[in-house]
Amino acid sequence: MSHPAPTSPSDPGAAEPDGVRDPTGRGRLTTSLLVLVTGLAAGFLSGLFGVGGGLVIVPALMSVRGMSQRRAAATSLAAIVLTAAVGTSSYALRGEVSLVAAVLLVLGSFVGAQIGTWLLRRLPARVLPWIFVAFAVFVIVSQQLQVPVREAGLVLDPVRGVGLVAVGLLAGILSGLVGVGGGSVIVPGLELIVGVGDLLARGTSLLVMIPTAIMGTWSNARHGVVDLRAGLIVGVGAAVAAPLGTMTAAAISPATGSLLFSLFLVCVVLNTLRKEQQRRRRERSAVESALDGVPSDGRDGRRP
C-alpha cells in the first residue's frame, strides 16, 4: 500500500504535524491563544476605525504561525468576513450604515481595482508606495483641518452619488496598486469628499468589505492558499472585540477619532514603506546572486 509523501513544515500549504507543536516550535495551545489575541486586537481596530485589520493580522500570522505572506494575507481576508459582519451589525444598530452608499462604493471599487491592476503593470515599482504615502499625508493634514460632524448624514443627490463612486474608484485603484485595505481610503473619503459623519463613514466602510472579503476568500479557498482554521480563530476573536471598538468610536469625540485615525494611517504608511524596503532588498539580493554566476574572468570562463 502506498503512503503519501511527507510534507515539510516550512511549506505554507502543508498541514500541521500530528504532534503537540506547530511548525514554529510553539505548543498548539500557545499558538492558538496568540492567534486569538491577534483577532481581539484586529477586531478592536476594525470597530474603532472601520477598517479590516489586515495591518495587524498579516504580520502576526507570519510571526505566530510561520505563514508565508501570501497565505497570511489570504487567511486575514477570511477572518475579515466575520470581523466586518459583526462590526457592520454594531454600527447598524446605531443607524450608522448606509446600504445605498455601500452599493455605489462597491461599484466604484470594482472598476478601480481593474484600473489599479492595469496601472500596476505600467508604473515603475519604486513609484507605487509613494502614491499611497502622498494620499495618506493629504488625508492626515485634511482631517486635522476639517473635523467631521458626527451628526452629518447622507443626503443622496447626483453630486454626492458621483462622489461615492469616486471614493470607491480611488479605493479600488490604490488597493490594486499597493494592496492597501479599502477602509484606509473609504473612511476619510466619505468624511472629506462626501461629507458624512465619522461613525456613518466607518459603518459603511465595514459593509463594503463584506462582499469583497467573501469573494476573495472563496477564490483563495479554491486554490488552497487559506488556513480556514486560523482564519476562524482570528475571526472569532475579532468578532468579540469589534463591538468594543464600535462603542469606543461612539464614546470619543470626532476630533479625537480623527487624530487616532491619522495615527493609524501613519502606521499603515510605515508598513507600506517597510514592504518597499524589503522589496528592494530582494531585488538587490537577486542581482547579486545573478552576478555571482557571471564568470570572473572572461578569458577562462571560470565562475567564482
Coordinates of C-alpha atoms in Angstrom, one line a residue:
M1 CA 0.0 0.0 0.0
S2 CA 1.4 3.4 -1.0
H3 CA 1.9 6.1 1.6
P4 CA 1.6 9.9 0.9
A5 CA 4.8 11.7 0.7
P6 CA 5.6 13.7 3.8
T7 CA 5.2 17.4 3.7
S8 CA 7.7 19.9 5.1
P9 CA 6.5 22.2 7.9
S10 CA 8.1 25.1 6.1
D11 CA 5.7 24.6 3.2
P12 CA 3.0 27.2 3.6
G13 CA 0.5 24.9 2.1
A14 CA 1.4 21.9 4.2
A15 CA -0.8 20.6 7.1
E16 CA 0.5 20.9 10.6
P17 CA 2.3 17.9 12.0
D18 CA 0.4 15.5 14.3
G19 CA 2.4 16.4 17.4
V20 CA 1.6 18.9 20.0
R21 CA 3.8 21.6 18.5
D22 CA 3.2 23.7 15.4
P23 CA 5.8 24.5 12.7
T24 CA 7.1 27.5 14.6
G25 CA 8.0 25.3 17.6
R26 CA 5.4 26.7 19.9
G27 CA 2.8 24.5 21.6
R28 CA -0.5 24.5 19.7
L29 CA -2.4 25.9 22.7
T30 CA 0.0 28.8 22.9
T31 CA -0.2 29.4 19.2
S32 CA -4.0 29.3 19.2
L33 CA -4.1 31.8 22.1
L34 CA -1.7 34.1 20.3
V35 CA -3.9 33.9 17.2
L36 CA -6.9 34.6 19.3
V37 CA -5.2 37.7 20.8
T38 CA -4.4 38.8 17.2
G39 CA -8.1 38.6 16.4
L40 CA -9.0 40.6 19.5
A41 CA -6.6 43.4 18.6
A42 CA -7.7 43.4 14.9
G43 CA -11.4 43.4 15.9
F44 CA -11.0 46.4 18.2
L45 CA -9.2 48.4 15.5
S46 CA -11.8 47.3 12.9
G47 CA -14.7 48.5 15.1
L48 CA -12.8 51.7 16.1
F49 CA -11.7 52.8 12.6
G50 CA -13.9 50.9 10.1
V51 CA -11.0 49.0 8.6
G52 CA -10.4 45.3 8.1
G53 CA -7.5 44.8 10.5
G54 CA -5.1 43.2 8.0
L55 CA -2.3 45.5 9.2
V56 CA -2.3 43.6 12.4
I57 CA -3.4 40.1 11.2
V58 CA -1.0 39.5 8.4
P59 CA 2.3 40.2 10.2
A60 CA 1.0 38.4 13.3
L61 CA 0.2 35.3 11.4
M62 CA 3.6 35.3 9.7
S63 CA 5.2 35.5 13.1
V64 CA 3.0 33.3 15.2
R65 CA 2.1 30.7 12.6
G66 CA 5.2 30.9 10.4
M67 CA 3.0 31.5 7.3
S68 CA 4.1 33.0 4.1
Q69 CA 2.9 36.5 3.3
R70 CA 0.6 35.2 0.6
R71 CA -1.1 32.6 3.0
A72 CA -1.3 35.1 5.8
A73 CA -3.0 37.7 3.6
A74 CA -5.5 35.1 2.4
T75 CA -6.2 33.9 5.9
S76 CA -6.6 37.5 7.0
L77 CA -9.2 38.1 4.3
A78 CA -11.1 35.1 5.6
A79 CA -11.1 36.5 9.1
I80 CA -12.3 39.9 7.8
V81 CA -15.6 38.3 6.6
L82 CA -16.7 37.7 10.2
T83 CA -15.0 40.8 11.6
A84 CA -16.7 43.1 9.1
A85 CA -20.1 41.4 9.5
V86 CA -20.0 41.9 13.3
G87 CA -18.6 45.4 13.0
T88 CA -21.3 46.4 10.5
S89 CA -24.0 45.0 12.7
S90 CA -22.7 47.0 15.6
Y91 CA -22.8 50.2 13.6
A92 CA -26.2 49.3 12.0
L93 CA -27.8 49.1 15.5
R94 CA -26.8 52.7 15.9
G95 CA -28.2 53.6 12.5
E96 CA -24.7 54.4 11.2
V97 CA -24.7 52.3 8.0
S98 CA -25.8 53.3 4.5
L99 CA -26.7 50.5 2.2
V100 CA -27.1 52.8 -0.9
A101 CA -23.7 54.4 -0.3
A102 CA -22.1 50.9 0.1
V103 CA -23.5 49.7 -3.2
L104 CA -22.1 52.8 -5.0
L105 CA -18.8 52.4 -3.3
V106 CA -18.6 48.7 -4.3
L107 CA -19.3 49.5 -7.9
G108 CA -16.6 52.2 -7.9
S109 CA -14.1 50.0 -6.2
F110 CA -14.7 47.1 -8.6
V111 CA -13.8 49.4 -11.6
G112 CA -11.0 51.0 -9.7
A113 CA -9.4 47.6 -8.9
Q114 CA -9.3 46.9 -12.6
I115 CA -7.7 50.3 -13.3
G116 CA -5.2 49.7 -10.4
T117 CA -4.2 46.3 -11.8
W118 CA -3.7 47.9 -15.3
L119 CA -1.6 50.7 -13.9
L120 CA 0.4 48.2 -11.8
R121 CA 1.9 46.7 -15.0
R122 CA 2.9 50.1 -16.3
L123 CA 4.2 52.2 -13.4
P124 CA 7.7 51.7 -12.0
A125 CA 7.6 49.6 -8.8
R126 CA 9.6 52.2 -6.9
V127 CA 6.8 54.8 -7.5
L128 CA 3.9 52.7 -6.3
P129 CA 4.3 53.0 -2.5
W130 CA 4.9 56.8 -2.7
I131 CA 1.5 57.2 -4.4
F132 CA -0.2 55.9 -1.2
V133 CA 2.2 57.9 1.0
A134 CA 1.2 61.1 -0.8
F135 CA -2.5 60.2 -0.4
A136 CA -2.1 59.4 3.3
V137 CA -0.2 62.6 4.0
F138 CA -3.0 64.6 2.3
V139 CA -5.7 62.8 4.4
I140 CA -3.8 63.3 7.7
V141 CA -3.4 67.0 7.1
S142 CA -7.0 67.4 5.9
Q143 CA -8.5 65.5 8.8
Q144 CA -6.8 67.8 11.3
L145 CA -8.0 70.9 9.4
Q146 CA -11.6 69.6 8.8
V147 CA -13.0 67.6 11.6
P148 CA -16.1 65.6 10.5
V149 CA -19.5 66.5 12.0
R150 CA -20.8 63.3 13.8
E151 CA -24.5 64.1 13.1
A152 CA -23.9 64.6 9.3
G153 CA -26.0 62.1 7.4
L154 CA -26.0 61.2 3.7
V155 CA -28.3 63.3 1.6
L156 CA -28.1 61.5 -1.7
D157 CA -28.1 63.7 -4.8
P158 CA -26.3 63.4 -8.1
V159 CA -23.2 65.2 -6.9
R160 CA -22.8 63.0 -3.8
G161 CA -23.6 60.0 -5.8
V162 CA -20.7 60.7 -8.1
G163 CA -18.6 61.4 -5.0
L164 CA -19.4 58.0 -3.6
V165 CA -18.4 56.3 -6.9
A166 CA -15.3 58.4 -7.0
V167 CA -14.3 57.3 -3.4
G168 CA -14.9 53.7 -4.3
L169 CA -12.9 54.2 -7.5
L170 CA -9.9 55.7 -5.6
A171 CA -10.1 52.8 -3.0
G172 CA -10.0 50.2 -5.8
I173 CA -7.1 51.9 -7.6
L174 CA -5.0 52.2 -4.5
S175 CA -5.9 48.6 -3.5
G176 CA -4.8 47.3 -6.9
L177 CA -1.6 49.4 -6.9
V178 CA -0.2 49.0 -3.4
G179 CA -2.5 46.5 -1.7
V180 CA -3.8 48.8 1.0
G181 CA -7.1 47.9 2.6
G182 CA -10.2 49.8 1.3
G183 CA -11.1 51.2 4.8
S184 CA -7.9 53.3 4.9
V185 CA -9.3 55.1 1.8
I186 CA -13.1 54.8 2.1
V187 CA -13.4 56.2 5.7
P188 CA -11.5 59.5 5.0
G189 CA -13.0 59.7 1.5
L190 CA -16.6 59.6 2.9
E191 CA -15.7 62.2 5.5
L192 CA -13.8 64.6 3.3
I193 CA -15.4 64.2 -0.1
V194 CA -19.0 63.1 0.6
G195 CA -19.2 65.0 3.9
V196 CA -20.8 62.2 6.1
G197 CA -20.3 61.8 9.8
D198 CA -17.4 59.8 11.2
L199 CA -19.5 56.9 12.5
L200 CA -21.5 56.6 9.3
A201 CA -18.3 56.5 7.4
R202 CA -16.9 53.7 9.5
G203 CA -20.0 51.6 9.5
T204 CA -20.5 51.9 5.7
S205 CA -16.8 51.1 5.1
L206 CA -17.2 47.8 7.0
L207 CA -20.3 46.9 5.0
V208 CA -18.3 47.4 1.8
M209 CA -15.7 45.0 2.9
I210 CA -18.1 42.0 3.3
P211 CA -18.7 41.1 -0.4
T212 CA -15.1 41.8 -1.3
A213 CA -13.8 39.5 1.5
I214 CA -16.3 36.8 0.7
M215 CA -15.4 36.7 -3.0
G216 CA -11.6 36.8 -2.2
T217 CA -11.9 34.0 0.4
W218 CA -13.9 31.8 -1.9
S219 CA -11.2 32.2 -4.6
N220 CA -8.4 31.6 -2.1
A221 CA -10.0 28.5 -0.7
R222 CA -10.4 27.1 -4.2
H223 CA -6.7 27.5 -4.7
G224 CA -5.8 26.1 -1.2
V225 CA -3.9 29.2 0.0
V226 CA -6.0 30.0 3.0
D227 CA -5.8 28.5 6.5
L228 CA -9.5 28.4 7.4
R229 CA -8.9 27.2 11.0
A230 CA -6.6 30.1 11.8
G231 CA -9.0 32.4 10.0
L232 CA -11.9 31.2 12.1
I233 CA -9.9 31.7 15.3
V234 CA -8.9 35.2 14.3
G235 CA -12.4 35.9 13.2
V236 CA -14.0 34.8 16.5
G237 CA -11.6 37.0 18.4
A238 CA -12.2 39.9 16.2
A239 CA -16.0 39.4 16.4
V240 CA -15.8 39.6 20.2
A241 CA -13.7 42.8 20.2
A242 CA -15.3 44.7 17.2
P243 CA -18.3 45.9 19.2
L244 CA -16.0 47.2 21.9
G245 CA -14.2 49.2 19.2
T246 CA -17.5 50.5 17.9
M247 CA -18.5 51.6 21.4
T248 CA -15.2 53.4 21.8
A249 CA -15.6 55.2 18.5
A250 CA -19.0 56.4 19.6
A251 CA -17.7 57.4 23.1
I252 CA -14.8 59.6 21.9
S253 CA -15.2 63.0 20.1
P254 CA -14.9 63.2 16.3
A255 CA -11.7 65.3 16.8
T256 CA -10.2 62.6 18.9
G257 CA -11.4 59.9 16.4
S258 CA -9.7 61.8 13.5
L259 CA -6.5 62.1 15.4
L260 CA -6.4 58.4 16.2
F261 CA -7.3 57.5 12.6
S262 CA -4.4 59.8 11.5
L263 CA -2.1 57.9 13.8
F264 CA -3.4 54.6 12.3
L265 CA -2.6 55.9 8.8
V266 CA 0.9 56.7 9.9
C267 CA 1.3 53.1 10.9
V268 CA -0.1 52.0 7.5
V269 CA 2.4 54.3 5.8
L270 CA 5.3 52.9 7.8
N271 CA 4.2 49.4 7.0
T272 CA 4.0 50.3 3.3
L273 CA 7.5 51.8 3.3
R274 CA 8.8 48.7 5.2
K275 CA 7.4 46.4 2.5
E276 CA 9.1 48.6 -0.2
Q277 CA 12.4 48.4 1.6
Q278 CA 12.0 44.6 1.8
R279 CA 11.2 44.5 -2.0
R280 CA 14.4 46.5 -2.8
R281 CA 16.5 44.2 -0.6
R282 CA 15.1 41.2 -2.5
E283 CA 15.9 42.8 -5.8
R284 CA 19.5 43.6 -4.7
S285 CA 19.9 40.0 -3.5
A286 CA 18.6 38.7 -6.8
V287 CA 21.0 40.9 -8.7
E288 CA 23.9 39.9 -6.5
S289 CA 23.0 36.2 -6.9
A290 CA 22.9 36.7 -10.7
L291 CA 26.3 38.5 -10.7
D292 CA 27.8 35.6 -8.6
G293 CA 27.1 33.3 -11.5
V294 CA 28.9 35.6 -14.1
P295 CA 32.4 34.4 -15.0
S296 CA 35.0 36.4 -13.0
D297 CA 37.4 36.2 -16.0
G298 CA 36.0 36.3 -19.5
R299 CA 39.1 34.6 -20.9
D300 CA 39.0 31.3 -18.9
G301 CA 35.2 31.2 -18.2
R302 CA 35.8 30.2 -14.6
R303 CA 33.0 31.1 -12.1
P304 CA 33.7 32.2 -8.6

